[in-house]
């Protein structure tokens, strides 16, 4: 096969043809070869089609089993539908939002509440077990000879003469936070994902002999892309559970023979602390890639001292274009603070307030152009027009909302944001969304979030008739756990400025005043 | 070092990592599910214990089973026989 993969599942089928038998994907408990995954996803696709799933339909998947999530996503891709992998902590109100927003035709999830809610909304419902059982059941149509349960026809396209899947069709929705009270979904087409995956692989240089350890969930886009990257490289992927990737991280890396660690700052910090205390270091680990937020210099220096064979690649990107810039290995030594060069075939520049391009060295809004810029936000026309701006009304350029500058050689330097988004523990959090979640808690009259600053975590200030612990507890039903601020203070009044708006500086002083919990 | 001392140190470490008061812990309390610790705060707990009671961590000996509950973590800390008392 010399043709480039055109649809997302071609990526799997090509990789499976090259190497059907190696256990390429694994968790601590199970492994799957690409051949198994190709036929499992094909069978599941045929079942889903028979159950009524059509091209363009949405499928929401929330499962703790990354191998099942991967089988599901390729199955959905084969049917021409659109998958959305949800974090396990997307529950209650956050889950309801996805049901209302995406209107999925099918939901894969393991809770009774989700079953009731999805069924009431008219969606087909499957548990992770149901989904995996489909892979073991001969697909409908086997009787008429289109599939017999074995052989190459298993991965043949799911027949649908009236509406074939196109590379410009949507295939993935990733919910992301920011400037809106509820997360919105970034929609990607087959073509956009394949371009981004190939361009990233070009820069990261994963090799066929690599084992990539991924402590990130597949609901997180960099976790998801590890699946594509290892398929392109012919490498192996080991998913690490949250517990395995906590204090036992070093042990997990050694035991899995990992050569690459796909990290965020929290993971890298953990590795640095553990490696500095260890006698038996994971010498096979050759590459650490970092996304999510900037790595601290202290962490990188400590890692280099403990693990001399390790190279570090820092990156910058956002779900709206997946990845924008990647640093060459150890490039941070020559250009500290930079997050690298744009992907091949793409461009990064900086614009001023009127959208005019700024010269090298000047700070402005970071803009990305290229085939990695995704389709836009699901059912958010206004926001899409704003972020996915069309120059001259025609040519998409992603106005990231991030600020920074580009040096004479084209290296990008990130300088922060000018809106309500902050990063905590490597996760992107929207203050608007957190405040909206607090407001939805009964008993809360007013809520303000102070983003992390000067080493202290994000703080929530509320006026409420219920205890602060209860506010935080109930917020877990509204937004994902990692978005809930760890610190909450109850006040009788929020300080305001002359415009009647909350005075955040005075509020911060109030909260940090001695004697306050 | 007595079990009680370890539990007290653990409560202090948890209070610090979770930024809220944690006291009178039952041994069966699960660290991830009940206390909402995550992989990051779990490591912060180890860091505090290293400082407060001189816990000496051998990263290779850290198994997931040790981090299930208050009891399992206390057992683990006791098994490392901290240097300081």
Short mmCIF file of C-alpha atoms in Angstrom, two decimals, chain A residues 242-248 250-251 266 269-270 273-275 277-281 425 457 469 473 476 481 486-487, chain B residues 16-20 32 35-44 46-47 50 57-64 67:
data_model
loop_
_atom_site.label_atom_id
_atom_site.label_comp_id
_atom_site.label_asym_id
_atom_site.label_seq_id
_atom_site.Cartn_x
_atom_site.Cartn_y
_atom_site.Cartn_z
CA UNK A 242 -4.03 7.53 37.04
CA UNK A 243 -2.85 5.33 39.91
CA UNK A 244 -0.02 3.75 37.90
CA UNK A 245 1.08 7.20 36.81
CA UNK A 246 1.10 8.66 40.32
CA UNK A 247 3.82 7.69 42.79
CA UNK A 248 4.46 4.37 40.95
CA UNK A 250 8.94 5.40 37.62
CA UNK A 251 8.24 1.77 38.32
CA UNK A 266 2.49 17.59 36.45
CA UNK A 269 7.47 17.18 37.80
CA UNK A 270 6.57 13.82 39.30
CA UNK A 273 11.12 14.01 41.90
CA UNK A 274 11.08 10.23 41.63
CA UNK A 275 14.12 9.93 39.34
CA UNK A 277 15.53 9.52 44.48
CA UNK A 278 15.96 6.38 42.48
CA UNK A 279 18.86 4.04 42.06
CA UNK A 280 17.34 2.04 39.25
CA UNK A 281 16.55 4.61 36.61
CA UNK A 425 -1.84 21.32 36.86
CA UNK A 457 -3.73 27.54 43.39
CA UNK A 469 -16.99 22.23 51.54
CA UNK A 473 -18.62 18.92 46.63
CA UNK A 476 -18.18 18.12 41.21
CA UNK A 481 -13.15 17.29 39.18
CA UNK A 486 -9.16 23.32 45.71
CA UNK A 487 -9.62 26.40 47.83
CA UNK B 16 -1.62 20.26 52.91
CA UNK B 17 -2.11 18.49 49.58
CA UNK B 18 -5.88 18.97 49.55
CA UNK B 19 -5.72 22.46 51.04
CA UNK B 20 -8.40 21.64 53.57
CA UNK B 32 -8.73 8.43 45.29
CA UNK B 35 -10.71 11.99 49.39
CA UNK B 36 -10.51 12.91 45.69
CA UNK B 37 -6.74 12.74 45.59
CA UNK B 38 -5.24 12.56 42.13
CA UNK B 39 -1.86 11.37 40.95
CA UNK B 40 -0.36 14.81 41.56
CA UNK B 41 -1.68 15.36 45.07
CA UNK B 42 -0.72 11.78 45.92
CA UNK B 43 2.89 12.63 45.24
CA UNK B 44 2.57 15.82 47.25
CA UNK B 46 4.79 11.66 49.83
CA UNK B 47 6.79 14.88 49.62
CA UNK B 50 9.50 12.95 53.48
CA UNK B 57 11.07 6.61 49.30
CA UNK B 58 12.48 3.99 46.99
CA UNK B 59 10.65 4.86 43.77
CA UNK B 60 10.90 1.23 42.59
CA UNK B 61 9.04 0.04 45.67
CA UNK B 62 6.02 2.25 45.13
CA UNK B 63 3.18 -0.03 44.08
CA UNK B 64 -0.36 1.02 43.31
CA UNK B 67 -2.21 4.06 47.64
#
